[in-house]
C-alpha cells in the first residue's frame, strides 16, 4: 500500500449479510465494499459466522475481510450487543454458543408469529423462514413479512407497531450475559467490542464491569452518533484503554441507521489494533 493509500485506508467494521438479517449475500457485500473503495470490512452477522466463511472463500480482491460476529446479550433487562473480531472460526466454545443462539432465535420467531396472530396481524412462520433463508432468523425478517402482508408500511413501522422492545408482539429471548460473550470471544482468540453503546440504556454504569471482564473496544463511530456523542465515547474509550471502532451496521437497506455501506468508517489502523490486542492476550494466556 502506498503512503497515500495507507493514510486514506478506510474500514467498515459493522455489517450484516443474508447469513443473518442483511439483504446482500456475502459475495454481494464484498463486491459493494470494493466499489465503495473500502480497504476492509468486518462481517458481523447476528449469532453466525457463515457469512464470514463464505466471504473468505471468495478469491481476494485486495479487500481485507475481518472475521466478525454480533452476539445479542442482555444485562438487567437491557439489550447489549457484543461484537467479536478476529477470532478462530472453528473455536468449539464459540460455535456452541452460536448454535444455541440460532436455535433460540427460531423459537423466539415462532413465539412472535404466534403473538402477532393473536393480535390480528397474521403472518406465517413459513413466510418468515423463507425470508430468512438459510440465515439466522431475526425480527427484521418478521418485519419484512408484516410489510409484505400490508400490516406495516415499512420495517421501522413494524418495529414501532409490534416488534420493538415493549411493543405488543415483543418476546424476550433467553439471556446471554455479556461477560460470557466476552469470555467466549477471548477463548476463540478474538477481541470483544461493545456495539452501538447508545442503544443500551445505562451503558456508562455497566461499562466499567465489562472492562473488568476484558472488554477490548467501544464502537465510537456509528451512524446515529453525533459529533458530541463520539467525543464523549472517545473520552470513555481513553479512560478505559478501549480501542475505538466503527461502522455502519449496514443491512442492505435503509434499516435502522439509514446509512449505506462505507458511509461511516474508521481508519484501517483499527483493524491492526484489534489484531494486536488479541495477539497480546493470546501470548499472555500461554504465559509467554
Ligand atoms: P433481533 O436480532 O431479532 O433482536 O432484531 C434486531 C435487529 O433488528 C437489529 O439488526 C436491528 O438493526 C433491527 N432493528 C431494531 N430496531 C429496529 C427499528 N426500529 N427499525 C429497523 N430495524 C430495527
Ligand atoms: Zn440486524
Ligand atoms: Fe446491534
Ligand atoms: Fe448490527
mmCIF file of C-alpha atoms in Angstrom, residues 63-288:
data_model
loop_
_atom_site.group_PDB
_atom_site.id
_atom_site.type_symbol
_atom_site.label_atom_id
_atom_site.label_comp_id
_atom_site.label_asym_id
_atom_site.label_seq_id
_atom_site.Cartn_x
_atom_site.Cartn_y
_atom_site.Cartn_z
ATOM 1 C CA UNK A 63 -10.227 -6.190 0.341
ATOM 2 C CA UNK A 64 -9.465 -7.417 3.850
ATOM 3 C CA UNK A 65 -12.389 -9.361 5.322
ATOM 4 C CA UNK A 66 -12.211 -9.487 9.120
ATOM 5 C CA UNK A 67 -13.955 -12.377 10.870
ATOM 6 C CA UNK A 68 -16.715 -10.894 12.993
ATOM 7 C CA UNK A 69 -19.917 -11.673 14.837
ATOM 8 C CA UNK A 70 -22.552 -9.728 16.783
ATOM 9 C CA UNK A 71 -23.848 -11.502 19.872
ATOM 10 C CA UNK A 72 -27.158 -10.262 21.293
ATOM 11 C CA UNK A 73 -26.681 -10.181 25.048
ATOM 12 C CA UNK A 74 -28.683 -8.738 27.840
ATOM 13 C CA UNK A 75 -27.844 -7.269 31.219
ATOM 14 C CA UNK A 76 -30.501 -6.401 33.786
ATOM 15 C CA UNK A 77 -33.163 -6.325 31.062
ATOM 16 C CA UNK A 78 -31.118 -4.045 28.781
ATOM 17 C CA UNK A 79 -30.085 -5.261 25.313
ATOM 18 C CA UNK A 80 -26.316 -5.219 24.943
ATOM 19 C CA UNK A 81 -24.768 -6.164 21.608
ATOM 20 C CA UNK A 82 -21.256 -7.541 21.718
ATOM 21 C CA UNK A 83 -19.108 -7.562 18.595
ATOM 22 C CA UNK A 84 -16.344 -10.134 18.263
ATOM 23 C CA UNK A 85 -13.418 -9.693 15.849
ATOM 24 C CA UNK A 86 -10.530 -11.733 14.536
ATOM 25 C CA UNK A 87 -11.339 -14.992 16.335
ATOM 26 C CA UNK A 88 -10.754 -18.571 15.214
ATOM 27 C CA UNK A 89 -13.830 -19.566 13.229
ATOM 28 C CA UNK A 90 -13.549 -23.167 14.333
ATOM 29 C CA UNK A 91 -13.350 -22.499 18.103
ATOM 30 C CA UNK A 92 -15.668 -25.032 19.733
ATOM 31 C CA UNK A 93 -16.970 -22.924 22.625
ATOM 32 C CA UNK A 94 -17.983 -20.022 20.421
ATOM 33 C CA UNK A 95 -19.518 -22.333 17.800
ATOM 34 C CA UNK A 96 -21.596 -23.978 20.541
ATOM 35 C CA UNK A 97 -22.891 -20.592 21.717
ATOM 36 C CA UNK A 98 -23.762 -19.650 18.126
ATOM 37 C CA UNK A 99 -25.663 -22.899 17.548
ATOM 38 C CA UNK A 100 -27.558 -22.414 20.815
ATOM 39 C CA UNK A 101 -28.447 -18.813 19.981
ATOM 40 C CA UNK A 102 -29.576 -19.677 16.431
ATOM 41 C CA UNK A 103 -31.996 -22.276 17.858
ATOM 42 C CA UNK A 104 -33.298 -19.784 20.373
ATOM 43 C CA UNK A 105 -33.849 -17.241 17.574
ATOM 44 C CA UNK A 106 -36.033 -19.775 15.754
ATOM 45 C CA UNK A 107 -38.179 -20.476 18.836
ATOM 46 C CA UNK A 108 -38.472 -16.780 19.573
ATOM 47 C CA UNK A 109 -39.563 -16.027 15.989
ATOM 48 C CA UNK A 110 -42.254 -18.718 16.272
ATOM 49 C CA UNK A 111 -43.475 -17.175 19.557
ATOM 50 C CA UNK A 112 -43.579 -13.701 17.968
ATOM 51 C CA UNK A 113 -45.518 -15.026 14.957
ATOM 52 C CA UNK A 114 -47.999 -16.674 17.322
ATOM 53 C CA UNK A 115 -48.429 -13.467 19.280
ATOM 54 C CA UNK A 116 -48.919 -11.479 16.067
ATOM 55 C CA UNK A 117 -51.684 -13.922 15.103
ATOM 56 C CA UNK A 118 -53.487 -13.283 18.372
ATOM 57 C CA UNK A 119 -53.159 -9.535 17.732
ATOM 58 C CA UNK A 120 -54.895 -9.899 14.357
ATOM 59 C CA UNK A 121 -51.646 -9.337 12.419
ATOM 60 C CA UNK A 122 -51.202 -12.784 10.922
ATOM 61 C CA UNK A 123 -48.028 -13.722 9.069
ATOM 62 C CA UNK A 124 -46.927 -17.311 8.609
ATOM 63 C CA UNK A 125 -43.792 -18.868 10.033
ATOM 64 C CA UNK A 126 -43.250 -20.422 6.596
ATOM 65 C CA UNK A 127 -43.014 -16.980 5.048
ATOM 66 C CA UNK A 128 -40.710 -15.680 7.797
ATOM 67 C CA UNK A 129 -38.465 -18.725 7.359
ATOM 68 C CA UNK A 130 -38.434 -18.219 3.596
ATOM 69 C CA UNK A 131 -37.358 -14.591 4.078
ATOM 70 C CA UNK A 132 -34.605 -15.689 6.470
ATOM 71 C CA UNK A 133 -33.405 -18.352 4.006
ATOM 72 C CA UNK A 134 -30.534 -20.341 5.470
ATOM 73 C CA UNK A 135 -29.511 -17.490 7.767
ATOM 74 C CA UNK A 136 -30.260 -16.872 11.448
ATOM 75 C CA UNK A 137 -33.807 -15.548 11.919
ATOM 76 C CA UNK A 138 -34.351 -12.078 13.359
ATOM 77 C CA UNK A 139 -37.105 -9.580 13.903
ATOM 78 C CA UNK A 140 -36.276 -7.799 10.612
ATOM 79 C CA UNK A 141 -37.470 -10.935 8.734
ATOM 80 C CA UNK A 142 -40.769 -10.808 10.618
ATOM 81 C CA UNK A 143 -40.925 -7.066 9.948
ATOM 82 C CA UNK A 144 -40.467 -7.708 6.209
ATOM 83 C CA UNK A 145 -43.269 -10.315 6.298
ATOM 84 C CA UNK A 146 -45.536 -7.779 8.016
ATOM 85 C CA UNK A 147 -44.747 -5.175 5.347
ATOM 86 C CA UNK A 148 -45.435 -7.721 2.563
ATOM 87 C CA UNK A 149 -48.783 -8.536 4.165
ATOM 88 C CA UNK A 150 -49.687 -4.841 4.241
ATOM 89 C CA UNK A 151 -49.680 -4.830 8.061
ATOM 90 C CA UNK A 152 -46.915 -2.227 8.349
ATOM 91 C CA UNK A 153 -45.752 0.496 5.999
ATOM 92 C CA UNK A 154 -42.040 -0.290 6.381
ATOM 93 C CA UNK A 155 -39.657 -2.185 8.639
ATOM 94 C CA UNK A 156 -39.379 0.731 11.081
ATOM 95 C CA UNK A 157 -43.171 0.915 11.307
ATOM 96 C CA UNK A 158 -43.330 -2.856 12.010
ATOM 97 C CA UNK A 159 -40.917 -2.371 14.940
ATOM 98 C CA UNK A 160 -42.897 0.619 16.158
ATOM 99 C CA UNK A 161 -46.265 -1.138 15.960
ATOM 100 C CA UNK A 162 -45.386 -4.670 17.009
ATOM 101 C CA UNK A 163 -41.796 -5.842 17.341
ATOM 102 C CA UNK A 164 -39.726 -3.288 19.230
ATOM 103 C CA UNK A 165 -38.901 -3.676 22.931
ATOM 104 C CA UNK A 166 -42.093 -3.358 24.969
ATOM 105 C CA UNK A 167 -44.341 -3.365 21.883
ATOM 106 C CA UNK A 168 -47.294 -5.834 21.789
ATOM 107 C CA UNK A 169 -45.533 -8.678 19.954
ATOM 108 C CA UNK A 170 -42.193 -8.279 21.731
ATOM 109 C CA UNK A 171 -40.862 -11.572 23.058
ATOM 110 C CA UNK A 172 -37.769 -11.812 25.270
ATOM 111 C CA UNK A 173 -35.010 -14.243 24.459
ATOM 112 C CA UNK A 174 -33.105 -16.400 26.928
ATOM 113 C CA UNK A 175 -30.360 -14.233 28.344
ATOM 114 C CA UNK A 176 -26.763 -14.396 27.144
ATOM 115 C CA UNK A 177 -24.666 -12.439 29.582
ATOM 116 C CA UNK A 178 -22.111 -10.071 28.054
ATOM 117 C CA UNK A 179 -19.368 -11.409 30.336
ATOM 118 C CA UNK A 180 -19.950 -14.877 28.866
ATOM 119 C CA UNK A 181 -19.875 -13.427 25.338
ATOM 120 C CA UNK A 182 -16.567 -11.676 26.062
ATOM 121 C CA UNK A 183 -15.181 -14.882 27.586
ATOM 122 C CA UNK A 184 -16.120 -16.972 24.525
ATOM 123 C CA UNK A 185 -14.736 -14.398 22.077
ATOM 124 C CA UNK A 186 -11.475 -14.300 24.037
ATOM 125 C CA UNK A 187 -11.324 -18.082 24.301
ATOM 126 C CA UNK A 188 -11.633 -18.152 20.498
ATOM 127 C CA UNK A 189 -8.648 -15.791 20.258
ATOM 128 C CA UNK A 190 -10.571 -12.642 19.292
ATOM 129 C CA UNK A 191 -11.332 -9.154 20.604
ATOM 130 C CA UNK A 192 -14.659 -8.033 22.108
ATOM 131 C CA UNK A 193 -16.206 -4.644 21.379
ATOM 132 C CA UNK A 194 -19.385 -3.053 22.770
ATOM 133 C CA UNK A 195 -21.651 -2.234 19.790
ATOM 134 C CA UNK A 196 -23.680 0.988 19.449
ATOM 135 C CA UNK A 197 -23.485 1.840 23.179
ATOM 136 C CA UNK A 198 -26.267 4.405 22.901
ATOM 137 C CA UNK A 199 -28.806 1.641 22.235
ATOM 138 C CA UNK A 200 -28.002 0.171 25.659
ATOM 139 C CA UNK A 201 -29.551 2.310 28.353
ATOM 140 C CA UNK A 202 -27.206 2.941 31.265
ATOM 141 C CA UNK A 203 -24.072 1.862 29.369
ATOM 142 C CA UNK A 204 -21.993 4.344 31.360
ATOM 143 C CA UNK A 205 -22.904 2.423 34.512
ATOM 144 C CA UNK A 206 -22.131 -1.075 33.294
ATOM 145 C CA UNK A 207 -19.129 -0.249 31.093
ATOM 146 C CA UNK A 208 -16.581 -0.483 33.956
ATOM 147 C CA UNK A 209 -17.856 -4.011 34.708
ATOM 148 C CA UNK A 210 -17.403 -5.038 31.079
ATOM 149 C CA UNK A 211 -13.891 -3.566 31.131
ATOM 150 C CA UNK A 212 -13.139 -5.752 34.156
ATOM 151 C CA UNK A 213 -14.323 -8.744 32.122
ATOM 152 C CA UNK A 214 -11.749 -7.811 29.476
ATOM 153 C CA UNK A 215 -13.729 -5.691 27.002
ATOM 154 C CA UNK A 216 -11.313 -4.547 24.282
ATOM 155 C CA UNK A 217 -13.150 -1.814 22.410
ATOM 156 C CA UNK A 218 -16.048 0.587 22.072
ATOM 157 C CA UNK A 219 -17.981 1.343 18.881
ATOM 158 C CA UNK A 220 -17.451 5.097 18.855
ATOM 159 C CA UNK A 221 -18.187 5.744 15.176
ATOM 160 C CA UNK A 222 -21.767 4.796 14.293
ATOM 161 C CA UNK A 223 -24.354 6.487 12.061
ATOM 162 C CA UNK A 224 -26.618 7.542 14.919
ATOM 163 C CA UNK A 225 -23.763 9.105 16.911
ATOM 164 C CA UNK A 226 -23.467 12.878 16.702
ATOM 165 C CA UNK A 227 -20.057 14.546 16.863
ATOM 166 C CA UNK A 228 -20.786 15.268 20.530
ATOM 167 C CA UNK A 229 -21.618 11.609 21.236
ATOM 168 C CA UNK A 230 -18.454 10.490 19.502
ATOM 169 C CA UNK A 231 -16.448 12.882 21.615
ATOM 170 C CA UNK A 232 -17.899 11.613 24.866
ATOM 171 C CA UNK A 233 -17.496 7.953 23.815
ATOM 172 C CA UNK A 234 -13.949 8.712 22.790
ATOM 173 C CA UNK A 235 -13.215 10.101 26.260
ATOM 174 C CA UNK A 236 -14.645 6.914 27.813
ATOM 175 C CA UNK A 237 -12.540 4.797 25.463
ATOM 176 C CA UNK A 238 -9.366 6.612 26.525
ATOM 177 C CA UNK A 239 -10.279 6.363 30.193
ATOM 178 C CA UNK A 240 -10.678 2.582 29.995
ATOM 179 C CA UNK A 241 -7.991 1.926 27.384
ATOM 180 C CA UNK A 242 -10.528 0.696 24.824
ATOM 181 C CA UNK A 243 -9.937 0.578 21.068
ATOM 182 C CA UNK A 244 -12.263 2.944 19.197
ATOM 183 C CA UNK A 245 -14.035 1.061 16.415
ATOM 184 C CA UNK A 246 -16.765 1.989 13.973
ATOM 185 C CA UNK A 247 -19.008 1.018 11.114
ATOM 186 C CA UNK A 248 -22.419 1.461 9.561
ATOM 187 C CA UNK A 249 -24.373 -1.587 10.794
ATOM 188 C CA UNK A 250 -25.241 -1.954 7.122
ATOM 189 C CA UNK A 251 -28.139 -4.334 6.437
ATOM 190 C CA UNK A 252 -28.515 -3.757 2.687
ATOM 191 C CA UNK A 253 -31.487 -1.455 3.069
ATOM 192 C CA UNK A 254 -32.219 1.702 4.985
ATOM 193 C CA UNK A 255 -32.617 -0.444 8.104
ATOM 194 C CA UNK A 256 -32.272 1.153 11.467
ATOM 195 C CA UNK A 257 -29.448 3.561 10.756
ATOM 196 C CA UNK A 258 -30.285 4.674 7.232
ATOM 197 C CA UNK A 259 -26.639 4.578 6.191
ATOM 198 C CA UNK A 260 -25.142 2.770 3.235
ATOM 199 C CA UNK A 261 -22.025 0.626 3.326
ATOM 200 C CA UNK A 262 -18.899 2.675 3.998
ATOM 201 C CA UNK A 263 -20.759 5.889 4.837
ATOM 202 C CA UNK A 264 -19.353 5.919 8.368
ATOM 203 C CA UNK A 265 -15.893 4.425 8.518
ATOM 204 C CA UNK A 266 -12.802 4.290 10.644
ATOM 205 C CA UNK A 267 -9.127 4.045 9.823
ATOM 206 C CA UNK A 268 -7.740 0.701 8.694
ATOM 207 C CA UNK A 269 -5.247 1.038 11.553
ATOM 208 C CA UNK A 270 -8.053 -0.034 13.915
ATOM 209 C CA UNK A 271 -8.089 -3.480 12.262
ATOM 210 C CA UNK A 272 -4.441 -3.789 13.219
ATOM 211 C CA UNK A 273 -5.054 -2.522 16.757
ATOM 212 C CA UNK A 274 -7.740 -5.171 17.284
ATOM 213 C CA UNK A 275 -5.453 -7.914 16.000
ATOM 214 C CA UNK A 276 -2.548 -6.707 18.177
ATOM 215 C CA UNK A 277 -4.698 -6.628 21.294
ATOM 216 C CA UNK A 278 -5.953 -10.179 20.674
ATOM 217 C CA UNK A 279 -2.464 -11.408 19.919
ATOM 218 C CA UNK A 280 -1.114 -9.855 23.116
ATOM 219 C CA UNK A 281 -3.828 -11.576 25.130
ATOM 220 C CA UNK A 282 -3.148 -14.924 23.450
ATOM 221 C CA UNK A 283 0.535 -14.730 24.328
ATOM 222 C CA UNK A 284 -0.242 -13.718 27.939
ATOM 223 C CA UNK A 285 -2.679 -16.671 28.084
ATOM 224 C CA UNK A 286 0.173 -19.009 27.203
ATOM 225 C CA UNK A 287 2.288 -17.475 29.934
ATOM 226 C CA UNK A 288 4.833 -16.089 27.460
#
